[in-house]
Short mmCIF file of C-alpha atoms in Angstrom, two decimals:
data_model
loop_
_atom_site.label_atom_id
_atom_site.label_comp_id
_atom_site.label_asym_id
_atom_site.label_seq_id
_atom_site.Cartn_x
_atom_site.Cartn_y
_atom_site.Cartn_z
CA LYS A 1 38.98 22.64 -81.06
CA ILE A 2 36.53 24.87 -79.92
CA VAL A 3 38.01 26.89 -77.38
CA ALA A 4 41.01 27.52 -80.26
CA SER A 5 38.69 28.35 -83.31
CA THR A 6 36.10 30.48 -81.39
CA PRO A 7 37.25 33.61 -79.77
CA GLU A 8 33.91 34.11 -77.56
CA ILE A 9 34.48 30.92 -75.75
CA LYS A 10 37.19 31.58 -73.06
CA SER A 11 37.39 27.91 -71.48
CA PHE A 12 35.53 24.60 -70.97
CA ASN A 13 35.21 21.80 -68.00
CA VAL A 14 33.78 18.85 -67.61
CA ILE A 15 31.88 18.01 -64.34
CA LYS A 16 29.70 14.40 -63.81
CA GLY A 17 29.12 13.63 -67.85
CA PHE A 18 27.97 17.94 -68.33
CA LEU A 19 30.43 19.91 -70.49
CA ASN A 20 30.72 23.54 -69.73
CA LEU A 21 31.65 26.53 -72.09
CA SER A 22 32.78 29.77 -70.43
CA VAL A 23 32.34 32.59 -72.51
CA ASP A 24 34.29 35.49 -72.65
CA ALA A 25 33.72 38.85 -71.11
CA SER A 26 34.56 40.70 -74.35
CA PHE A 27 31.37 38.80 -75.62
CA TRP A 28 29.29 40.12 -73.23
CA ALA A 29 30.50 43.51 -73.60
CA ALA A 30 29.62 43.78 -77.05
CA ARG A 31 26.42 42.69 -76.77
CA PHE A 32 26.54 45.76 -74.28
CA LYS A 33 27.72 48.26 -76.65
CA GLU A 34 25.05 46.64 -79.07
CA ILE A 35 22.17 47.91 -76.60
CA VAL A 36 23.66 50.86 -75.53
CA GLU A 37 23.57 51.73 -79.34
CA THR A 38 19.90 50.58 -80.05
CA GLU A 39 17.13 53.14 -79.86
CA ASN A 40 13.91 50.72 -79.40
CA TYR A 41 15.96 47.64 -77.67
CA GLY A 42 14.00 44.84 -77.14
CA VAL A 43 11.07 45.78 -79.71
CA ALA A 44 11.14 43.77 -82.79
CA PRO A 45 11.01 44.61 -86.74
CA ALA A 46 7.28 44.61 -88.27
CA SER A 47 6.08 41.18 -88.42
CA GLY A 48 3.10 41.96 -91.34
CA ARG A 49 0.57 40.19 -89.00
CA THR A 50 -2.54 41.45 -87.66
CA ILE A 51 -4.38 40.60 -84.38
CA MET A 52 -7.47 41.87 -82.98
CA ILE A 53 -7.82 41.43 -79.11
CA GLU A 54 -10.70 41.45 -77.29
CA TYR A 55 -10.92 42.58 -73.40
CA SER A 56 -13.18 44.17 -70.81
CA SER A 57 -16.47 43.20 -72.28
CA PRO A 58 -18.38 44.71 -69.47
CA ASN A 59 -22.29 44.62 -68.52
CA THR A 60 -24.24 47.66 -68.59
CA ASN A 61 -25.85 46.85 -65.18
CA LYS A 62 -23.24 47.54 -62.96
CA PRO A 63 -19.64 49.36 -62.52
CA LEU A 64 -16.31 47.56 -63.07
CA HIS A 65 -15.19 45.45 -60.06
CA LEU A 66 -11.82 43.53 -59.42
CA GLY A 67 -12.53 40.96 -61.95
CA HIS A 68 -12.77 43.47 -64.72
CA ILE A 69 -9.35 45.00 -63.44
CA ARG A 70 -7.43 41.48 -64.34
CA ASN A 71 -9.01 41.48 -67.32
CA ASN A 72 -8.31 45.18 -68.81
CA LEU A 73 -4.90 44.79 -67.28
CA LEU A 74 -4.03 41.43 -68.96
CA GLY A 75 -5.58 42.40 -72.33
CA TYR A 76 -4.06 45.90 -72.59
CA SER A 77 -0.95 44.63 -71.67
CA VAL A 78 -0.56 41.63 -73.90
CA ALA A 79 -1.81 43.80 -76.52
CA THR A 80 1.31 46.07 -75.95
CA ILE A 81 3.78 43.17 -75.61
CA LEU A 82 2.23 41.66 -78.97
CA LYS A 83 3.21 45.30 -80.28
CA ALA A 84 6.74 44.84 -79.60
CA ASN A 85 6.87 42.01 -81.10
CA GLY A 86 6.38 44.08 -84.12
CA HIS A 87 2.61 42.82 -84.64
CA ASN A 88 -0.23 45.28 -85.78
CA VAL A 89 -2.74 44.88 -82.72
CA ILE A 90 -6.57 45.97 -82.93
CA LYS A 91 -7.64 46.40 -79.12
CA VAL A 92 -11.52 46.28 -79.12
CA ASN A 93 -14.47 46.15 -76.12
CA LEU A 94 -17.54 44.12 -76.78
CA VAL A 95 -20.01 45.81 -74.47
CA ASN A 96 -22.77 43.89 -73.08
CA ASP A 97 -25.80 46.42 -73.39
CA ARG A 98 -28.65 44.47 -73.80
CA GLY A 99 -30.50 41.69 -72.64
CA ILE A 100 -32.59 40.51 -69.21
CA HIS A 101 -30.01 42.13 -66.83
CA ILE A 102 -29.88 45.60 -68.16
CA CYS A 103 -33.72 45.26 -68.21
CA LYS A 104 -33.66 44.43 -64.27
CA SER A 105 -31.68 47.97 -63.51
CA MET A 106 -33.69 49.79 -65.39
CA LEU A 107 -37.11 48.48 -64.04
CA ALA A 108 -35.80 48.85 -60.43
CA TRP A 109 -35.12 52.58 -61.19
CA GLN A 110 -38.36 52.94 -62.62
CA LEU A 111 -39.95 51.41 -59.56
CA TYR A 112 -37.75 52.71 -56.68
CA GLY A 113 -35.78 55.49 -58.63
CA ASN A 114 -37.78 58.61 -57.58
CA GLY A 115 -36.48 60.62 -61.04
CA GLU A 116 -32.32 59.96 -59.36
CA THR A 117 -30.13 60.98 -61.93
CA PRO A 118 -25.92 60.83 -61.70
CA GLU A 119 -26.17 64.81 -60.71
CA SER A 120 -28.70 64.84 -58.33
CA SER A 121 -27.15 62.06 -56.24
CA GLY A 122 -23.45 62.81 -56.74
CA MET A 123 -23.01 59.29 -58.12
CA LYS A 124 -20.81 58.27 -61.19
CA GLY A 125 -23.67 56.98 -63.35
CA ASP A 126 -22.40 53.30 -63.54
CA HIS A 127 -22.67 53.23 -59.75
CA LEU A 128 -26.01 54.52 -59.66
CA VAL A 129 -27.35 51.94 -62.46
CA GLY A 130 -25.48 49.24 -60.12
CA LYS A 131 -27.14 50.54 -57.13
CA TYR A 132 -30.72 49.62 -58.79
CA TYR A 133 -29.45 45.92 -60.14
CA VAL A 134 -29.03 45.06 -56.41
CA GLU A 135 -32.33 47.17 -55.78
CA PHE A 136 -33.85 44.80 -58.16
CA ASP A 137 -32.41 41.82 -56.75
CA LYS A 138 -33.83 42.87 -53.07
CA HIS A 139 -37.38 43.01 -54.07
CA TYR A 140 -37.10 40.19 -56.36
CA LYS A 141 -36.15 38.01 -53.10
CA GLN A 142 -38.84 39.57 -50.81
CA GLU A 143 -41.15 38.64 -54.00
CA VAL A 144 -40.16 35.05 -53.94
CA LYS A 145 -40.34 34.86 -50.20
CA ALA A 146 -43.62 36.07 -49.61
CA LEU A 147 -45.28 34.08 -52.87
CA MET A 148 -43.73 30.67 -50.95
CA ALA A 149 -45.25 31.66 -47.57
CA GLU A 150 -48.91 33.10 -48.97
CA LYS A 151 -49.19 30.52 -51.90
CA GLY A 152 -47.28 27.26 -50.39
CA ILE A 153 -45.34 27.06 -53.61
CA SER A 154 -41.79 26.13 -54.41
CA GLU A 155 -39.05 28.44 -54.66
CA ASP A 156 -38.23 27.75 -58.40
CA GLU A 157 -42.08 28.07 -58.90
CA ALA A 158 -41.99 31.23 -56.90
CA LYS A 159 -39.14 32.60 -59.08
CA LYS A 160 -41.15 31.97 -62.08
CA CYS A 161 -43.80 34.22 -61.01
CA ALA A 162 -42.67 36.59 -59.02
CA PRO A 163 -44.58 39.94 -60.26
CA VAL A 164 -40.83 42.11 -60.56
CA MET A 165 -39.44 39.48 -62.77
CA LEU A 166 -42.69 38.96 -65.36
CA ALA A 167 -42.02 42.74 -65.16
CA ALA A 168 -38.32 42.60 -66.05
CA GLN A 169 -39.45 39.73 -68.85
CA GLU A 170 -42.12 42.28 -70.52
CA MET A 171 -39.42 45.16 -70.62
CA LEU A 172 -37.33 43.04 -72.97
CA ARG A 173 -39.48 41.67 -74.93
CA LYS A 174 -40.56 45.93 -75.40
CA TRP A 175 -36.85 46.53 -75.79
CA GLU A 176 -36.63 44.27 -78.95
CA ALA A 177 -39.53 45.43 -80.46
CA LYS A 178 -38.36 49.15 -80.09
CA ASP A 179 -40.86 50.30 -77.57
CA PRO A 180 -40.11 54.20 -77.71
CA GLU A 181 -40.44 54.45 -74.07
CA VAL A 182 -38.36 51.53 -72.77
CA TYR A 183 -35.77 52.50 -75.67
CA ALA A 184 -35.39 55.87 -74.60
CA LEU A 185 -35.10 54.74 -70.88
CA TRP A 186 -32.43 52.30 -72.17
CA GLU A 187 -30.24 54.93 -74.13
CA LYS A 188 -30.76 57.30 -71.00
CA MET A 189 -29.24 54.69 -68.42
CA ASN A 190 -26.52 52.92 -70.67
CA GLY A 191 -25.19 57.00 -71.15
CA TRP A 192 -25.10 57.16 -67.48
CA VAL A 193 -22.79 54.17 -67.55
CA TYR A 194 -20.65 54.85 -70.61
CA GLU A 195 -19.61 57.47 -68.63
CA GLY A 196 -18.58 56.22 -65.78
CA PHE A 197 -16.59 53.30 -67.57
CA ASP A 198 -14.82 55.84 -69.25
CA VAL A 199 -13.46 57.31 -65.77
CA THR A 200 -12.18 54.09 -64.84
CA TYR A 201 -10.75 53.08 -68.17
CA LYS A 202 -8.46 56.25 -67.71
CA ALA A 203 -7.56 55.92 -64.46
CA MET A 204 -6.66 52.31 -65.22
CA GLY A 205 -4.85 53.73 -68.29
CA VAL A 206 -6.55 51.35 -70.71
CA ASP A 207 -7.85 52.24 -74.20
CA PHE A 208 -9.26 50.70 -76.98
CA ASP A 209 -9.54 51.17 -80.77
CA LYS A 210 -12.89 50.58 -81.31
CA VAL A 211 -15.85 49.93 -79.20
CA TYR A 212 -18.28 47.16 -80.51
CA TYR A 213 -22.20 46.81 -78.92
CA GLU A 214 -23.98 43.55 -78.21
CA SER A 215 -27.22 45.62 -79.29
CA GLU A 216 -25.67 46.26 -83.06
CA THR A 217 -24.01 42.61 -83.15
CA TYR A 218 -26.72 40.00 -81.53
CA LEU A 219 -28.50 39.76 -84.90
CA LEU A 220 -25.54 39.04 -87.18
CA GLY A 221 -25.16 35.12 -86.97
CA LYS A 222 -28.65 34.72 -88.08
CA SER A 223 -27.60 34.17 -91.73
CA LEU A 224 -24.56 31.84 -90.70
CA VAL A 225 -27.23 29.34 -89.04
CA GLU A 226 -28.81 29.51 -92.08
CA GLU A 227 -26.09 28.57 -94.09
CA GLY A 228 -25.27 25.85 -91.64
CA LEU A 229 -28.52 24.50 -92.75
CA LYS A 230 -28.54 24.07 -96.08
CA LYS A 231 -25.16 22.73 -95.70
CA GLY A 232 -26.65 20.09 -92.76
CA VAL A 233 -24.06 21.16 -90.60
CA PHE A 234 -27.16 22.17 -88.29
CA PHE A 235 -30.69 20.69 -87.42
CA ARG A 236 -33.96 22.18 -86.53
CA LYS A 237 -35.91 20.63 -84.19
CA GLU A 238 -39.47 20.36 -83.48
CA ASP A 239 -40.18 23.66 -81.71
CA ASN A 240 -38.02 25.26 -84.43
CA SER A 241 -34.60 25.78 -82.77
CA VAL A 242 -31.75 25.17 -84.54
CA TRP A 243 -28.94 23.07 -82.99
CA ILE A 244 -25.70 21.32 -83.78
CA ASP A 245 -24.69 17.81 -82.38
CA LEU A 246 -20.91 18.04 -81.31
CA GLU A 247 -21.11 14.27 -79.38
CA ALA A 248 -19.51 13.08 -82.00
CA ASP A 249 -16.23 15.55 -81.01
CA GLY A 250 -16.89 14.76 -77.22
CA LEU A 251 -19.23 18.13 -76.73
CA ASP A 252 -22.90 18.14 -76.97
CA GLN A 253 -25.61 19.57 -78.46
CA LYS A 254 -25.71 23.14 -78.85
CA LEU A 255 -28.51 25.35 -79.17
CA LEU A 256 -27.67 28.50 -81.80
CA LEU A 257 -31.28 29.69 -82.39
CA ARG A 258 -34.25 29.40 -80.32
CA GLY A 259 -37.90 28.10 -81.28
CA ASP A 260 -38.95 32.07 -81.34
CA GLY A 261 -36.21 33.16 -83.92
CA THR A 262 -34.28 34.71 -81.07
CA SER A 263 -30.51 34.60 -80.73
CA VAL A 264 -28.30 33.43 -78.08
CA TYR A 265 -24.64 34.46 -77.16
CA MET A 266 -23.03 31.69 -79.68
CA THR A 267 -25.35 32.82 -82.76
CA GLN A 268 -23.59 36.46 -81.89
CA ASP A 269 -20.33 35.60 -81.54
CA LEU A 270 -20.38 33.39 -85.13
CA GLY A 271 -21.43 36.77 -86.68
CA THR A 272 -18.81 38.93 -85.10
CA ALA A 273 -16.13 36.67 -85.68
CA LEU A 274 -16.76 36.33 -89.43
CA SER A 275 -17.11 39.93 -89.93
CA ARG A 276 -14.06 40.90 -87.79
CA PHE A 277 -11.93 38.28 -90.22
CA GLU A 278 -13.16 39.88 -93.36
CA GLU A 279 -13.16 43.53 -92.49
CA ASN A 280 -9.99 43.49 -90.49
CA LYS A 281 -8.26 40.73 -92.84
CA LEU A 282 -6.97 39.36 -89.09
CA ASP A 283 -4.52 36.74 -88.66
CA ASP A 284 -5.33 35.73 -84.84
CA MET A 285 -8.33 36.56 -82.90
CA ILE A 286 -7.67 36.69 -78.76
CA TYR A 287 -10.68 36.95 -76.70
CA VAL A 288 -9.81 37.63 -72.95
CA VAL A 289 -12.34 36.14 -70.95
CA GLY A 290 -12.70 34.23 -67.85
CA ASN A 291 -12.09 30.26 -67.52
CA GLU A 292 -15.80 29.64 -66.81
CA GLN A 293 -16.16 30.34 -70.79
CA ASN A 294 -13.60 28.10 -71.73
CA TYR A 295 -16.47 25.51 -73.53
CA HIS A 296 -18.16 28.47 -75.09
CA PHE A 297 -14.90 28.98 -76.89
CA GLN A 298 -13.94 25.52 -77.48
CA VAL A 299 -17.68 25.29 -79.41
CA LEU A 300 -17.08 28.73 -81.09
CA LYS A 301 -13.62 27.37 -83.01
CA LEU A 302 -15.70 24.04 -83.44
CA VAL A 303 -18.62 25.59 -84.88
CA LEU A 304 -17.04 27.88 -87.49
CA LYS A 305 -14.77 24.85 -88.52
CA LYS A 306 -17.48 22.76 -89.49
CA LEU A 307 -18.93 26.21 -91.44
CA GLY A 308 -15.74 25.49 -93.47
CA TYR A 309 -14.01 28.69 -91.90
CA GLU A 310 -10.20 27.39 -91.42
CA TRP A 311 -9.24 30.56 -89.48
CA SER A 312 -11.17 29.53 -86.83
CA ASP A 313 -8.00 27.73 -85.90
CA ASN A 314 -6.22 31.16 -85.48
CA ILE A 315 -8.81 32.26 -82.41
CA TYR A 316 -7.60 32.20 -79.19
CA HIS A 317 -9.37 32.12 -76.13
CA LEU A 318 -7.18 33.54 -73.50
CA SER A 319 -8.41 31.65 -70.33
CA TYR A 320 -7.45 33.82 -67.10
CA GLY A 321 -8.24 32.55 -63.29
CA MET A 322 -10.75 34.38 -60.80
CA VAL A 323 -9.18 36.92 -58.32
CA GLU A 324 -10.16 36.50 -54.85
CA LEU A 325 -9.56 38.51 -52.23
CA PRO A 326 -8.39 37.01 -48.76
CA GLU A 327 -11.95 37.27 -47.27
CA GLY A 328 -13.47 35.41 -50.34
CA LYS A 329 -15.63 35.55 -53.20
CA MET A 330 -17.51 38.17 -54.86
CA LYS A 331 -21.51 38.71 -56.01
CA SER A 332 -22.42 41.58 -58.00
CA ARG A 333 -26.18 40.54 -57.17
CA GLU A 334 -25.83 41.04 -53.46
CA GLY A 335 -23.65 44.11 -54.07
CA THR A 336 -20.43 42.61 -52.40
CA VAL A 337 -17.82 42.95 -55.36
CA VAL A 338 -14.81 44.92 -54.97
CA ASP A 339 -15.60 48.30 -56.88
CA ALA A 340 -12.52 49.32 -59.67
CA ASP A 341 -12.94 52.93 -58.70
CA ASP A 342 -13.05 52.20 -54.81
CA LEU A 343 -10.02 49.74 -55.12
CA ILE A 344 -7.74 51.99 -57.60
CA GLU A 345 -8.50 55.19 -55.35
CA ASP A 346 -7.72 53.21 -52.03
CA MET A 347 -3.95 51.58 -53.85
CA VAL A 348 -3.09 55.59 -54.22
CA ALA A 349 -4.21 56.62 -50.69
CA THR A 350 -2.05 53.58 -49.47
CA ALA A 351 1.01 53.80 -51.48
CA ARG A 352 0.71 57.67 -50.25
CA GLU A 353 0.79 56.32 -46.79
CA MET A 354 3.16 54.35 -47.05
CA SER A 355 5.53 57.02 -49.28
CA GLU A 356 5.42 59.26 -46.47
CA GLU A 357 6.06 57.20 -43.25
CA LEU A 358 9.32 55.70 -45.70
CA GLY A 359 10.50 59.43 -46.66
CA LYS A 360 10.27 58.65 -50.09
CA LEU A 361 7.87 61.92 -50.88
CA ASP A 362 10.67 64.09 -49.13
CA GLY A 363 11.92 66.96 -51.43
CA CYS A 364 9.19 66.77 -53.77
CA THR A 365 6.55 69.04 -54.45
CA LYS A 366 2.92 68.42 -53.85
CA GLU A 367 2.42 67.73 -57.80
CA GLU A 368 5.52 65.48 -57.76
CA ALA A 369 4.27 63.73 -54.97
CA ASP A 370 0.39 63.51 -56.23
CA ALA A 371 1.86 61.97 -59.58
CA VAL A 372 4.16 59.49 -57.33
CA CYS A 373 1.53 58.42 -55.17
CA THR A 374 -1.13 57.79 -58.43
CA MET A 375 2.09 56.05 -60.03
CA VAL A 376 3.01 54.19 -57.06
CA GLY A 377 -0.56 52.73 -56.50
CA LEU A 378 -1.39 52.07 -59.72
CA GLY A 379 2.04 50.42 -60.31
CA ALA A 380 1.28 48.01 -56.93
CA LEU A 381 -2.13 47.10 -58.43
CA LYS A 382 -1.34 46.11 -62.24
CA TYR A 383 2.06 44.72 -61.11
CA PHE A 384 0.97 42.82 -58.65
CA ILE A 385 -2.04 40.92 -60.67
CA LEU A 386 0.13 40.87 -64.01
CA LYS A 387 3.17 39.42 -62.62
CA VAL A 388 0.50 35.93 -61.91
CA ASP A 389 0.86 33.18 -64.40
CA PRO A 390 -2.79 34.51 -66.59
CA ARG A 391 -4.12 30.66 -66.28
CA LYS A 392 -3.74 30.52 -62.35
CA ASN A 393 -6.75 31.75 -60.13
CA MET A 394 -5.21 34.45 -57.60
CA LEU A 395 -5.71 36.17 -54.13
CA PHE A 396 -5.18 39.86 -54.24
CA ASN A 397 -4.13 41.18 -50.99
CA PRO A 398 -3.60 45.05 -51.29
CA GLU A 399 -1.56 45.85 -48.47
CA GLU A 400 1.20 42.99 -49.48
CA SER A 401 1.47 44.42 -53.25
CA ILE A 402 2.26 47.92 -51.79
CA ASP A 403 5.75 47.13 -50.65
CA PHE A 404 9.11 48.76 -51.19
CA ASN A 405 10.44 45.34 -50.69
CA GLY A 406 10.10 41.68 -52.46
CA ASN A 407 8.64 41.11 -55.87
CA THR A 408 6.45 44.27 -56.44
CA GLY A 409 5.69 47.10 -58.63
CA PRO A 410 6.91 49.82 -55.97
CA PHE A 411 10.59 47.74 -55.38
CA ILE A 412 11.14 47.97 -59.15
CA GLN A 413 9.51 51.70 -59.33
CA TYR A 414 11.95 52.65 -56.44
CA THR A 415 14.97 50.90 -58.16
CA TYR A 416 13.99 52.93 -61.49
CA ALA A 417 13.78 56.13 -59.47
CA ARG A 418 17.29 55.23 -57.31
CA ILE A 419 19.03 55.03 -61.07
CA GLN A 420 17.79 58.68 -61.99
CA SER A 421 19.06 59.79 -58.93
CA VAL A 422 22.53 58.65 -59.29
CA LEU A 423 22.76 59.82 -63.11
CA ARG A 424 21.23 63.61 -62.11
CA LYS A 425 23.90 63.43 -59.55
CA ALA A 426 26.55 62.37 -62.30
CA GLY A 427 24.88 65.39 -64.50
CA GLU A 428 27.31 65.80 -67.51
CA ASN A 429 29.60 63.37 -66.13
CA ILE A 430 28.22 60.33 -68.10
CA ASP A 431 31.10 59.94 -70.45
CA SER A 432 29.55 58.79 -73.60
CA ARG A 433 33.17 58.73 -74.65
CA LEU A 434 33.38 55.11 -73.61
CA SER A 435 32.88 53.93 -76.89
CA ASN A 436 34.34 50.50 -76.75
CA PRO A 437 33.07 49.00 -73.83
CA GLU A 438 34.82 45.45 -74.77
CA SER A 439 37.97 47.09 -73.76
CA ALA A 440 36.72 47.16 -69.93
CA THR A 441 37.18 44.85 -67.44
CA LEU A 442 34.08 43.26 -66.22
CA SER A 443 33.05 41.69 -62.95
CA ASP A 444 31.18 39.24 -61.92
CA LYS A 445 27.98 41.60 -60.72
CA GLU A 446 28.57 43.69 -63.83
CA LEU A 447 28.64 40.45 -66.43
CA ALA A 448 25.53 39.23 -64.43
CA LEU A 449 23.80 42.62 -65.29
CA ILE A 450 24.82 43.02 -69.04
CA GLN A 451 23.86 39.16 -69.56
CA ARG A 452 20.25 40.25 -67.58
CA LEU A 453 19.96 43.03 -70.00
CA VAL A 454 20.90 40.79 -73.27
CA ASP A 455 18.13 38.55 -72.11
CA TYR A 456 15.43 41.49 -72.34
CA PRO A 457 14.35 41.00 -76.20
CA ALA A 458 13.75 36.72 -75.65
CA ALA A 459 11.64 37.96 -72.60
CA VAL A 460 9.72 40.46 -74.68
CA ARG A 461 9.52 37.16 -77.43
CA GLN A 462 8.48 34.67 -74.82
CA ALA A 463 5.76 36.91 -73.47
CA GLY A 464 4.15 37.48 -76.74
CA ASP A 465 4.50 33.99 -77.98
CA GLU A 466 2.40 32.67 -74.25
CA PHE A 467 0.38 36.06 -74.31
CA SER A 468 1.59 36.18 -70.25
CA PRO A 469 2.90 39.52 -69.28
CA ALA A 470 3.97 37.30 -65.93
CA VAL A 471 7.05 37.05 -68.32
CA ILE A 472 8.07 40.40 -68.37
CA ALA A 473 6.87 41.44 -65.02
CA ASN A 474 9.33 38.74 -63.59
CA TYR A 475 12.31 39.62 -65.92
CA ALA A 476 11.96 43.40 -64.42
CA TYR A 477 11.97 42.08 -61.11
CA ALA A 478 14.92 39.97 -61.59
CA LEU A 479 16.60 42.89 -63.72
CA ALA A 480 16.17 45.27 -60.52
CA CYS A 481 17.36 42.56 -58.10
CA ASP A 482 20.78 42.23 -60.14
CA PHE A 483 21.01 46.29 -60.37
CA ASN A 484 20.18 46.08 -56.50
CA SER A 485 22.87 43.75 -56.01
CA PHE A 486 25.42 45.41 -58.26
CA TYR A 487 24.94 48.71 -56.83
CA HIS A 488 25.62 47.59 -53.24
CA ASP A 489 29.09 46.02 -53.79
CA HIS A 490 30.17 48.89 -56.43
CA SER A 491 30.80 52.29 -56.01
CA ILE A 492 29.39 54.47 -59.25
CA LEU A 493 29.77 58.28 -58.68
CA ASN A 494 33.24 57.79 -55.76
CA GLU A 495 34.59 55.32 -58.25
CA ALA A 496 38.48 56.64 -58.92
CA ASP A 497 38.68 54.75 -62.29
CA ALA A 498 37.56 56.92 -65.00
CA ASP A 499 36.78 54.20 -67.32
CA LYS A 500 35.27 51.99 -64.76
CA ARG A 501 33.22 54.86 -63.81
CA ALA A 502 31.96 55.33 -67.14
CA LEU A 503 30.85 52.04 -67.68
CA ARG A 504 28.97 51.81 -64.42
CA LEU A 505 27.06 54.77 -65.66
CA MET A 506 26.31 53.42 -68.61
CA LEU A 507 25.06 50.29 -67.49
CA ALA A 508 22.86 52.07 -65.00
CA GLN A 509 21.79 54.20 -67.51
CA ASN A 510 20.78 51.13 -69.81
CA VAL A 511 19.07 48.98 -66.91
CA ALA A 512 17.04 52.04 -66.21
CA LYS A 513 16.04 52.29 -70.01
CA VAL A 514 15.13 48.43 -69.95
CA ILE A 515 12.98 48.69 -66.36
CA LYS A 516 11.10 51.66 -67.95
CA SER A 517 10.48 49.73 -71.59
CA ALA A 518 9.74 46.63 -69.62
CA MET A 519 7.04 48.33 -66.99
CA ALA A 520 5.59 50.30 -70.06
CA LEU A 521 4.83 46.49 -71.39
CA LEU A 522 3.03 45.98 -68.44
CA GLY A 523 1.11 49.25 -68.40
CA ILE A 524 2.94 50.72 -65.48
CA GLU A 525 4.72 53.63 -65.46
CA VAL A 526 7.84 54.57 -63.36
CA PRO A 527 8.87 58.25 -61.58
CA ASN A 528 12.01 60.11 -61.96
CA ARG A 529 11.82 61.18 -58.20
CA MET A 530 10.86 59.21 -55.39
#
């Protein structure tokens, strides 16, 4: 009955209790015609939802490292995918520009820096400040060791009374009291860091619509604490500190305000969340933060809920796993991190080396070769990181990521460049007169390619629903594999049948269109020549 009444269904069979329906090739050909005629294929109409996504959130005491790279690439890609799903997206960064860790770099520069500046040292500002963060830790450890030996005290006691740590704590008190000298030093050194960050963000290809600074937001939540006390949601201890008891919810007691009236991270995040939802009329707020903060965001949502803010249900913590290298974990204090700038530079250099070796740059001008190497190096880095489910820990292997075969960015980029080469050779002969692909006879490989193209909007939707660029990355890889399989079995330019040739050129053209669109959702550019 279905076959008789539905032209799209060609036939059916039953195998071991399963009913299989075969869709007629004309159905897929009609879908292909829609793809050809759709300008922004895969992009959904406006949804009317406003979503804010916070990512990056660096500290101003050190340069960005490999962990920040995963955070930035993930945040930027999810924002781009949500835009493709028709949402109004606001990308924000909250810079952690205050606190004891910032004072450690400042103090070390004061004590051991001899007035060194980015200009005098030739170092990027964020690298220079990071150097003094490591310097602080080195001197601190020496002092702790000396105190233990001289006074015979425990390591914990020595850590508390090490002169350099006491001096950093005093500097923080002065900063909070707006001491002019400390404040001027803070502004100067943070200025160096911001200039350095901007260079790294540009190289990474990420940006923000708005930047918040912790120094401006850390007092925001104090009025909410007062509100919670009045409602009886919070309670005050004898030392004047304010807490919330979440034990009935399976959590513990959480500090919201210290006894001396100073705020903690939670206080700030409560206030920032409220101001963001009210100012921007948000439907959703996504925080891209590592999985070591899972508990923090559980508490944040619960506290807001208990204060009566129903929109707390629309806060989502995009919790991602850590990035490790084949040689293990990284530590900022000890200066053993993989620096983001160095990694990007190395990736581009490796891409150049491999591209030259394989002859991928033959016939390119110097400018074209430079552009291709940058695209391939960054494409390799971004794709390798984004193809992994965000929730999983991952091992980043730079050599494995730059491979022109396998599930890599360069493989997909090379597939795109190969299609562009075919289209250039075809020149004016791409026959747009083939206005009725439904009449064409399609081979299995052509059908498979069209079916994959039809899947693209569903992949964009799924990636948006799951906040997972991995869905797009793996779709792009599957599409590139399907095209290469088709290209291996079918001649395009040498096809004698004019209709078949025109159809195959249109197929190639639209595969390239979708590859470019999918890779753009990952923040990856594709080269026209390679």
